[in-house]
CSV table of C-alpha atoms in Angstrom, one decimal:
chain,number,residue,atom,x,y,z
A,1,MET,CA,90.4,-39.8,0.2
A,2,THR,CA,93.8,-40.5,0.4
A,3,VAL,CA,94.3,-39.4,3.7
A,4,ASP,CA,93.0,-41.4,6.6
A,5,VAL,CA,93.3,-39.4,9.9
A,6,LEU,CA,94.5,-42.6,11.7
A,7,ARG,CA,97.4,-44.2,9.3
A,8,GLY,CA,98.1,-40.9,7.4
A,9,PRO,CA,99.0,-40.5,3.6
A,10,ALA,CA,98.8,-43.8,1.4
A,11,PRO,CA,102.2,-45.4,0.7
A,12,ALA,CA,102.3,-44.2,-3.1
A,13,VAL,CA,101.9,-40.4,-1.7
A,14,ARG,CA,104.5,-40.8,0.5
A,15,GLN,CA,106.7,-42.3,-2.2
A,16,ALA,CA,105.8,-39.3,-4.6
A,17,ARG,CA,106.7,-36.8,-1.7
A,18,THR,CA,110.5,-38.5,-1.4
A,19,ALA,CA,110.4,-37.8,-5.4
A,20,VAL,CA,109.3,-34.5,-5.6
A,21,ALA,CA,112.1,-33.8,-2.7
A,22,VAL,CA,114.7,-35.6,-5.0
A,23,LEU,CA,113.8,-33.0,-8.0
A,24,PHE,CA,113.8,-30.4,-5.3
A,25,PHE,CA,117.4,-31.4,-4.3
A,26,THR,CA,118.5,-32.1,-7.8
A,27,ASN,CA,117.1,-28.6,-9.2
A,28,GLY,CA,119.2,-26.5,-6.8
A,29,ALA,CA,122.3,-28.7,-6.7
A,30,LEU,CA,122.5,-28.4,-10.9
A,31,PHE,CA,123.3,-24.8,-11.1
A,32,ALA,CA,125.0,-25.0,-7.7
A,33,ASN,CA,127.6,-27.0,-9.5
A,34,LEU,CA,128.3,-24.1,-11.8
A,35,LEU,CA,128.5,-21.3,-9.9
A,36,PRO,CA,131.8,-21.6,-8.3
A,37,ARG,CA,133.7,-22.1,-11.3
A,38,TYR,CA,132.3,-18.4,-13.0
A,39,PRO,CA,135.9,-17.3,-12.2
A,40,GLU,CA,137.7,-19.9,-14.0
A,41,ILE,CA,135.1,-19.7,-16.7
A,42,LYS,CA,135.8,-15.6,-16.8
A,43,ALA,CA,139.7,-16.3,-16.9
A,44,ASP,CA,139.8,-18.4,-19.3
A,45,LEU,CA,137.3,-16.9,-21.8
A,46,GLY,CA,139.3,-13.3,-21.2
A,47,LEU,CA,135.7,-11.3,-20.0
A,48,GLY,CA,135.6,-8.5,-18.8
A,49,ASN,CA,134.0,-7.0,-16.2
A,50,THR,CA,131.1,-5.7,-18.2
A,51,ALA,CA,131.0,-8.7,-20.9
A,52,TYR,CA,130.9,-11.2,-18.1
A,53,GLY,CA,127.7,-9.5,-16.0
A,54,LEU,CA,125.9,-9.3,-19.3
A,55,ALA,CA,126.6,-13.0,-20.0
A,56,VAL,CA,125.7,-13.7,-16.3
A,57,ALA,CA,122.5,-11.8,-16.8
A,58,ALA,CA,121.4,-14.5,-19.6
A,59,PHE,CA,120.0,-17.1,-16.9
A,60,PRO,CA,117.1,-14.9,-15.5
A,61,THR,CA,116.8,-13.1,-19.1
A,62,GLY,CA,116.0,-17.2,-20.6
A,63,ALA,CA,114.1,-18.0,-17.1
A,64,ILE,CA,111.7,-14.9,-17.9
A,65,ALA,CA,111.7,-15.6,-21.6
A,66,ALA,CA,110.8,-19.4,-21.3
A,67,GLY,CA,108.7,-19.3,-18.0
A,68,LEU,CA,105.0,-18.7,-19.1
A,69,ALA,CA,105.2,-21.7,-21.7
A,70,ALA,CA,105.5,-24.1,-17.9
A,71,GLY,CA,101.7,-23.5,-17.8
A,72,VAL,CA,100.8,-24.9,-21.3
A,73,LEU,CA,103.9,-27.7,-21.0
A,74,VAL,CA,102.4,-29.2,-17.1
A,75,ARG,CA,99.0,-28.8,-18.6
A,76,ARG,CA,99.2,-31.1,-21.8
A,77,LEU,CA,102.3,-33.7,-20.3
A,78,GLY,CA,102.0,-33.1,-16.7
A,79,SER,CA,103.8,-31.7,-14.1
A,80,ALA,CA,106.5,-34.9,-13.3
A,81,ARG,CA,107.3,-35.8,-17.0
A,82,VAL,CA,108.2,-32.1,-17.7
A,83,ALA,CA,110.0,-31.4,-14.6
A,84,VAL,CA,112.2,-34.3,-15.3
A,85,ALA,CA,112.4,-33.7,-19.0
A,86,SER,CA,113.8,-29.8,-18.2
A,87,THR,CA,115.6,-31.1,-15.3
A,88,LEU,CA,117.9,-33.4,-17.6
A,89,LEU,CA,118.2,-30.1,-20.5
A,90,THR,CA,119.2,-27.9,-17.9
A,91,GLY,CA,121.9,-30.2,-17.1
A,92,ALA,CA,122.9,-30.4,-20.5
A,93,ALA,CA,123.0,-26.6,-20.9
A,94,ILE,CA,125.1,-26.2,-17.6
A,95,LEU,CA,127.5,-28.4,-19.0
A,96,ALA,CA,127.4,-26.5,-22.6
A,97,ALA,CA,128.2,-23.1,-20.6
A,98,GLY,CA,131.1,-25.2,-18.8
A,99,LEU,CA,132.6,-25.9,-22.0
A,100,ALA,CA,131.8,-22.5,-23.8
A,101,GLN,CA,134.8,-21.2,-26.1
A,102,SER,CA,133.4,-17.6,-26.3
A,103,ALA,CA,131.5,-15.3,-24.7
A,104,VAL,CA,128.5,-16.3,-27.0
A,105,MET,CA,128.6,-18.9,-26.5
A,106,PHE,CA,128.3,-18.9,-22.8
A,107,ALA,CA,126.1,-16.5,-22.9
A,108,GLY,CA,123.7,-18.5,-25.0
A,109,ALA,CA,124.4,-22.1,-22.4
A,110,LEU,CA,123.3,-20.0,-19.9
A,111,PHE,CA,120.0,-18.7,-21.4
A,112,VAL,CA,119.0,-22.3,-22.4
A,113,ALA,CA,119.6,-23.3,-19.0
A,114,GLY,CA,117.9,-20.3,-17.2
A,115,ALA,CA,114.8,-21.1,-19.4
A,116,MET,CA,114.6,-24.7,-18.6
A,117,ASP,CA,115.3,-23.9,-14.9
A,118,SER,CA,112.4,-21.6,-15.1
A,119,ILE,CA,110.4,-24.9,-16.2
A,120,THR,CA,111.3,-27.0,-13.4
A,121,ASP,CA,110.3,-24.7,-11.2
A,122,VAL,CA,106.9,-24.2,-12.1
A,123,ALA,CA,106.4,-28.3,-13.0
A,124,GLN,CA,108.0,-29.4,-9.6
A,125,ASN,CA,106.1,-26.8,-7.5
A,126,ALA,CA,102.9,-27.9,-9.2
A,127,HIS,CA,103.9,-31.7,-8.4
A,128,GLY,CA,104.8,-31.0,-4.7
A,129,LEU,CA,101.3,-28.8,-4.2
A,130,ARG,CA,99.5,-31.8,-5.9
A,131,VAL,CA,101.4,-34.3,-3.1
A,132,GLN,CA,100.1,-31.6,-0.8
A,133,ARG,CA,97.1,-31.5,-1.4
A,134,ARG,CA,96.6,-35.3,-0.9
A,135,TYR,CA,98.5,-35.0,2.2
A,136,GLY,CA,95.6,-32.4,3.6
A,137,ARG,CA,98.5,-30.5,5.1
A,138,SER,CA,101.2,-28.1,4.3
A,139,ILE,CA,104.3,-29.7,3.1
A,140,ILE,CA,105.5,-27.3,0.4
A,141,ASN,CA,108.1,-25.5,2.8
A,142,SER,CA,110.1,-28.8,3.4
A,143,PHE,CA,110.2,-29.2,-0.5
A,144,HIS,CA,111.9,-25.7,-0.6
A,145,ALA,CA,114.1,-26.5,2.1
A,146,ILE,CA,115.1,-29.4,0.4
A,147,TRP,CA,116.2,-27.4,-3.2
A,148,SER,CA,118.6,-25.3,0.2
A,149,ILE,CA,120.3,-28.3,0.7
A,150,GLY,CA,121.1,-29.3,-2.5
A,151,ALA,CA,122.2,-25.7,-3.4
A,152,VAL,CA,124.7,-26.3,-0.2
A,153,THR,CA,125.5,-29.6,-1.7
A,154,GLY,CA,125.9,-28.9,-5.8
A,155,GLY,CA,128.5,-25.7,-4.3
A,156,ALA,CA,130.3,-28.7,-2.3
A,157,MET,CA,130.5,-30.7,-5.2
A,158,ALA,CA,131.9,-27.8,-7.3
A,159,ALA,CA,134.5,-26.9,-4.2
A,160,ALA,CA,135.6,-31.1,-4.5
A,161,ALA,CA,136.2,-30.9,-7.7
A,162,ILE,CA,138.3,-27.9,-7.9
A,163,ALA,CA,140.4,-29.5,-4.9
A,164,LEU,CA,141.0,-32.6,-7.2
A,165,GLY,CA,142.0,-30.8,-9.9
A,166,LEU,CA,139.2,-31.5,-12.4
A,167,SER,CA,138.2,-29.6,-15.4
A,168,LEU,CA,135.2,-27.9,-16.0
A,169,GLY,CA,134.2,-30.5,-18.6
A,170,GLN,CA,134.5,-33.6,-16.2
A,171,HIS,CA,133.2,-32.0,-13.0
A,172,LEU,CA,129.9,-30.8,-15.3
A,173,LEU,CA,129.8,-34.2,-17.1
A,174,VAL,CA,129.5,-36.3,-13.6
A,175,SER,CA,126.9,-33.9,-11.2
A,176,GLY,CA,124.9,-33.4,-14.6
A,177,VAL,CA,125.0,-37.3,-15.1
A,178,VAL,CA,124.6,-38.4,-11.5
A,179,PHE,CA,121.2,-36.0,-11.5
A,180,ALA,CA,119.8,-36.9,-14.5
A,181,VAL,CA,119.7,-40.6,-13.2
A,182,ALA,CA,118.5,-39.2,-9.6
A,183,ALA,CA,115.6,-37.5,-11.5
A,184,CYS,CA,114.8,-40.5,-14.0
A,185,VAL,CA,114.4,-42.6,-11.1
A,186,ALA,CA,112.3,-40.0,-9.2
A,187,LEU,CA,109.8,-40.1,-12.0
A,188,ARG,CA,109.2,-43.3,-11.2
A,189,TYR,CA,107.9,-42.6,-8.2
A,190,CYS,CA,105.8,-39.3,-8.7
A,191,LEU,CA,102.0,-39.2,-8.8
A,192,SER,CA,100.2,-41.2,-11.7
A,193,GLY,CA,97.5,-39.6,-13.9
A,194,PRO,CA,96.7,-36.3,-14.7
A,195,ASP,CA,97.2,-33.6,-13.0
A,196,THR,CA,93.7,-32.4,-12.4
A,197,GLU,CA,92.8,-34.9,-9.8
A,198,PRO,CA,89.0,-36.3,-9.5
A,199,GLY,CA,87.0,-34.2,-7.1
A,200,ALA,CA,89.1,-31.1,-8.7
A,201,GLU,CA,85.4,-29.9,-10.3
A,202,SER,CA,83.8,-29.8,-7.1
A,203,GLU,CA,86.8,-27.9,-5.3
A,204,ALA,CA,87.2,-25.7,-8.4
A,205,ALA,CA,83.2,-24.6,-7.5
A,206,ALA,CA,84.2,-24.0,-3.8
A,207,ARG,CA,86.5,-21.7,-4.8
A,208,ASP,CA,84.7,-20.0,-7.4
A,209,GLN,CA,81.9,-19.3,-4.7
A,210,GLN,CA,84.7,-18.0,-2.3
A,211,ALA,CA,85.8,-15.9,-5.4
A,212,ALA,CA,82.3,-14.8,-5.7
A,213,GLN,CA,82.4,-13.7,-1.8
A,214,ARG,CA,85.9,-12.2,-2.3
A,215,ALA,CA,84.3,-10.2,-5.3
A,216,GLY,CA,81.6,-8.7,-3.1
A,217,ALA,CA,84.2,-7.7,-0.7
A,218,GLY,CA,86.0,-6.0,-3.2
A,219,ILE,CA,88.8,-8.3,-4.0
A,220,ARG,CA,89.2,-9.7,-7.4
A,221,THR,CA,91.0,-12.3,-8.9
A,222,GLY,CA,93.7,-9.5,-10.4
A,223,TYR,CA,94.3,-8.0,-7.4
A,224,VAL,CA,95.2,-11.4,-5.5
A,225,LEU,CA,97.5,-12.6,-8.1
A,226,ALA,CA,99.4,-9.0,-8.1
A,227,ALA,CA,99.6,-9.1,-4.7
A,228,LEU,CA,100.9,-12.6,-4.6
A,229,VAL,CA,103.3,-11.7,-7.4
A,230,LEU,CA,104.9,-9.0,-5.1
A,231,ILE,CA,104.6,-11.4,-1.9
A,232,ALA,CA,107.0,-13.6,-4.0
A,233,MET,CA,109.4,-10.6,-5.3
A,234,ALA,CA,109.7,-9.7,-2.1
A,235,GLY,CA,110.9,-12.7,-1.0
A,236,THR,CA,113.2,-13.0,-3.7
A,237,LEU,CA,114.3,-9.0,-3.3
A,238,VAL,CA,115.8,-9.8,0.1
A,239,GLU,CA,117.1,-13.6,-1.1
A,240,ASP,CA,119.0,-11.7,-3.9
A,241,ALA,CA,119.9,-8.7,-1.3
A,242,GLY,CA,121.9,-11.0,0.5
A,243,ASN,CA,123.4,-13.2,-2.5
A,244,SER,CA,125.0,-10.0,-4.0
A,245,TRP,CA,125.5,-7.8,-0.9
A,246,ALA,CA,125.9,-8.7,2.6
A,247,ALA,CA,129.4,-9.5,2.3
A,248,LEU,CA,130.4,-6.0,0.3
A,249,TYR,CA,128.8,-4.1,3.0
A,250,LEU,CA,130.4,-6.0,5.8
A,251,GLY,CA,133.6,-5.9,4.9
A,252,ASP,CA,133.5,-2.3,2.6
A,253,ARG,CA,131.0,-0.2,5.2
A,254,LEU,CA,131.8,-2.4,8.5
A,255,ASP,CA,135.5,-3.2,7.7
A,256,ALA,CA,134.1,-6.9,9.1
A,257,PRO,CA,137.5,-9.3,7.4
A,258,ALA,CA,136.8,-11.4,4.5
A,259,ALA,CA,136.1,-14.2,6.4
A,260,LEU,CA,133.8,-12.5,8.5
A,261,ALA,CA,132.2,-10.7,6.1
A,262,ALA,CA,130.6,-13.6,4.2
A,263,SER,CA,129.1,-14.7,7.5
A,264,GLY,CA,126.2,-12.3,6.3
A,265,TYR,CA,125.3,-14.6,3.3
A,266,ILE,CA,125.8,-17.4,5.8
A,267,ALA,CA,123.4,-16.2,8.1
A,268,LEU,CA,120.9,-15.6,5.6
A,269,VAL,CA,120.4,-18.6,3.7
A,270,GLY,CA,121.0,-20.8,6.8
A,271,ALA,CA,118.2,-19.1,8.7
A,272,GLN,CA,116.1,-19.3,5.6
A,273,PHE,CA,116.4,-23.0,5.6
A,274,VAL,CA,115.6,-23.3,9.1
A,275,GLY,CA,112.7,-21.0,8.7
A,276,ARG,CA,111.4,-23.3,5.7
A,277,LEU,CA,112.0,-26.7,7.8
A,278,LEU,CA,109.7,-25.1,10.4
A,279,GLY,CA,107.4,-23.3,7.9
A,280,ASP,CA,104.6,-26.2,7.6
A,281,ARG,CA,103.9,-26.9,11.3
A,282,LEU,CA,103.6,-23.0,11.3
A,283,VAL,CA,101.5,-23.1,8.5
A,284,ASP,CA,99.3,-25.5,9.6
A,285,ARG,CA,99.1,-24.0,13.2
A,286,PHE,CA,98.5,-20.7,12.3
A,287,GLY,CA,97.7,-20.0,8.5
A,288,GLN,CA,100.0,-18.8,5.9
A,289,ARG,CA,98.5,-15.0,6.4
A,290,ALA,CA,100.0,-15.1,10.0
A,291,VAL,CA,102.8,-16.4,9.2
A,292,ALA,CA,103.6,-13.9,6.5
A,293,ARG,CA,102.8,-10.9,8.7
A,294,ALA,CA,105.1,-12.5,11.2
A,295,GLY,CA,107.7,-12.9,8.5
A,296,GLY,CA,107.7,-9.6,7.0
A,297,LEU,CA,107.8,-8.1,10.7
A,298,VAL,CA,110.8,-10.2,11.3
A,299,ALA,CA,112.5,-9.2,8.8
A,300,ALA,CA,111.6,-5.2,8.5
A,301,ALA,CA,112.5,-5.3,12.1
A,302,GLY,CA,115.7,-7.2,12.2
A,303,MET,CA,117.2,-5.5,9.4
A,304,GLY,CA,115.8,-2.1,10.2
A,305,LEU,CA,117.6,-2.5,13.3
A,306,ALA,CA,120.8,-3.5,11.4
A,307,LEU,CA,121.0,-0.6,9.4
A,308,GLY,CA,120.0,1.8,11.8
A,309,VAL,CA,122.9,0.8,14.5
A,310,PRO,CA,125.3,-0.8,11.9
A,311,THR,CA,127.7,-3.1,14.1
A,312,VAL,CA,129.4,-6.4,12.4
A,313,PRO,CA,127.4,-8.8,15.0
A,314,GLY,CA,124.2,-7.0,14.5
A,315,THR,CA,124.4,-6.7,10.7
A,316,ILE,CA,124.9,-10.5,10.5
A,317,LEU,CA,121.9,-11.3,12.8
A,318,GLY,CA,119.9,-8.6,10.6
A,319,PHE,CA,120.6,-10.9,7.7
A,320,ALA,CA,119.3,-14.1,9.4
A,321,ALA,CA,116.5,-12.1,10.4
A,322,ALA,CA,115.7,-11.3,6.9
A,323,GLY,CA,116.0,-15.0,5.6
A,324,LEU,CA,114.1,-16.4,8.9
A,325,GLY,CA,111.4,-13.5,7.9
A,326,VAL,CA,110.9,-14.3,4.0
A,327,ALA,CA,111.6,-18.1,4.2
A,328,THR,CA,108.1,-19.2,3.7
A,329,LEU,CA,107.1,-16.1,1.3
A,330,VAL,CA,107.8,-17.7,-2.2
A,331,PRO,CA,106.0,-21.1,-1.3
A,332,ALA,CA,103.1,-19.5,-0.1
A,333,ALA,CA,102.8,-16.9,-2.7
A,334,MET,CA,103.0,-20.4,-5.2
A,335,HIS,CA,100.7,-22.4,-3.2
A,336,GLU,CA,97.6,-19.8,-3.3
A,337,ALA,CA,98.2,-18.7,-6.6
A,338,ASP,CA,97.5,-22.3,-7.8
A,339,GLU,CA,94.4,-22.3,-6.4
A,340,LEU,CA,93.0,-19.2,-7.6
A,341,PRO,CA,89.8,-19.9,-9.0
A,342,GLY,CA,89.2,-18.5,-12.8
A,343,LEU,CA,92.1,-19.7,-14.0
A,344,LYS,CA,93.4,-22.6,-16.3
A,345,PRO,CA,95.1,-25.6,-14.1
A,346,GLY,CA,98.8,-24.2,-13.6
A,347,SER,CA,98.5,-20.7,-14.8
A,348,GLY,CA,98.3,-18.6,-11.3
A,349,LEU,CA,101.4,-20.9,-10.4
A,350,THR,CA,103.2,-19.5,-14.1
A,351,ILE,CA,102.8,-16.3,-13.6
A,352,VAL,CA,103.9,-15.5,-9.8
A,353,SER,CA,106.7,-18.0,-10.6
A,354,TRP,CA,107.7,-15.6,-13.8
A,355,LEU,CA,107.0,-12.7,-12.4
A,356,MET,CA,109.0,-13.3,-9.1
A,357,ARG,CA,112.0,-13.4,-11.1
A,358,LEU,CA,112.3,-10.0,-11.8
A,359,GLY,CA,113.2,-9.6,-8.2
A,360,PHE,CA,116.6,-11.5,-9.1
A,361,LEU,CA,116.8,-9.5,-12.3
A,362,LEU,CA,116.2,-6.1,-11.1
A,363,SER,CA,117.5,-6.1,-7.3
A,364,PRO,CA,121.3,-5.6,-8.3
A,365,PRO,CA,121.1,-2.9,-10.3
A,366,VAL,CA,118.3,-0.9,-8.2
A,367,VAL,CA,120.4,-1.1,-5.0
A,368,GLY,CA,123.6,-0.2,-6.7
A,369,LEU,CA,121.9,2.8,-8.2
A,370,VAL,CA,120.8,4.0,-4.8
A,371,ALA,CA,124.2,3.1,-3.3
A,372,ASP,CA,125.9,5.1,-6.2
A,373,ALA,CA,123.8,8.0,-5.3
A,374,THR,CA,123.8,7.7,-1.5
A,375,SER,CA,125.2,4.8,0.1
A,376,LEU,CA,124.8,1.2,0.1
A,377,ARG,CA,123.2,1.1,3.4
A,378,ALA,CA,120.3,3.2,2.3
A,379,GLY,CA,120.5,0.6,-0.8
A,380,LEU,CA,120.2,-2.3,1.5
A,381,LEU,CA,117.1,0.1,3.1
A,382,MET,CA,115.1,-2.1,0.5
A,383,ILE,CA,115.3,-5.2,2.5
A,384,PRO,CA,112.9,-3.4,5.6
A,385,LEU,CA,110.4,-2.1,3.2
A,386,ALA,CA,110.0,-5.4,1.6
A,387,GLY,CA,108.8,-7.0,4.9
A,388,LEU,CA,106.5,-3.9,5.5
A,389,LEU,CA,105.4,-4.6,2.1
A,390,VAL,CA,104.8,-8.2,2.7
A,391,ILE,CA,103.0,-6.9,5.9
A,392,SER,CA,100.1,-4.7,3.9
A,393,LEU,CA,99.9,-7.4,1.4
A,394,ALA,CA,99.2,-10.6,3.4
A,395,GLY,CA,95.5,-10.5,3.8
A,396,VAL,CA,95.5,-12.0,0.5
A,397,LEU,CA,96.6,-15.3,1.5
A,398,GLN,CA,94.7,-18.2,3.5
A,399,PRO,CA,94.2,-17.9,7.1
A,400,ARG,CA,94.3,-20.7,9.7
A,401,ARG,CA,92.1,-23.7,8.2
A,402,ALA,CA,90.5,-26.4,10.3
A,403,ARG,CA,92.1,-29.5,9.8
A,404,PRO,CA,90.4,-32.3,8.4
A,405,ASP,CA,89.8,-34.0,11.8
A,406,ALA,CA,89.1,-31.1,13.9
């Protein structure tokens, strides 16, 4: 047993937690270094809106194309090695995207970056969940909070590079090298040995027994996995709605000044970060199921009220409620999928991570189609509907578990 109820996790496990945190931070920062320079790339390549949109869509397309390979790689090579190797390749592909001389090269580089990013996502979460099992309590939400810090840091680095007049090649080479070194150092402190821990067989047997009980109640593993995918997709749909539409809705529909219109997105990601910081304690105290239901209610009620009574302050608060409500959904779905019985190690996590990316791919056109047919206000009803979907499906998540020292 690695956890001593009096002294806590062993030093090696605490070091592994820090190492995984570095991997999440690096993953968030790498792509965020490229995003603020998209307008420059678009202008340099002379891309129209359609060509630019198709090129940028190569990133999620690559993620979907390669996502299912992650589970096989993790089982064969180990989650830590796969996470670091794919991080290095992601950085190289992002540098290639910045140096691309044509739309085809730009799209091709983004396709590879998206493919590697999806593999990193599965591998680092797999290793994070392995560390979490050593801790004996929830810590996965804290890793996703650190990913958010990494994304903000990467965006700030890009802004600084632009202000300093660094070329795309100089900027992305520096960021790629810095985060490649960080990932390689982190690998030294990750957990050693195979991802299937000693004692995993007895844990798997216990989970199989729970599965039999679930089957007796009419709930099968396939249904649970499908529900977990929908829960994760609900989180990504809400997140992307804030990314893609918050500023447009506040600026065009509610006539907010440009600086204030940006507050909708900032409120969503800021509240999401806070929710992830608090998420592990809430999960340990109340269980994944109760936290997800409460989050779905907060997102549905907060954004529903903001859309029902549209004002600038109310809408900003509505986006904040949405971000807070969905903060723990993706980590919760990944955790539950990773422990599903009857699947090969890493398979459930891989499937959820792969399919939830459809939320990022489908959200913008779905909201856009509804907005063109009716209004953007109607399109954003997707957010409260996603919250209601989570409430209805949260029963597949685990209730509160007894503490080891209880």
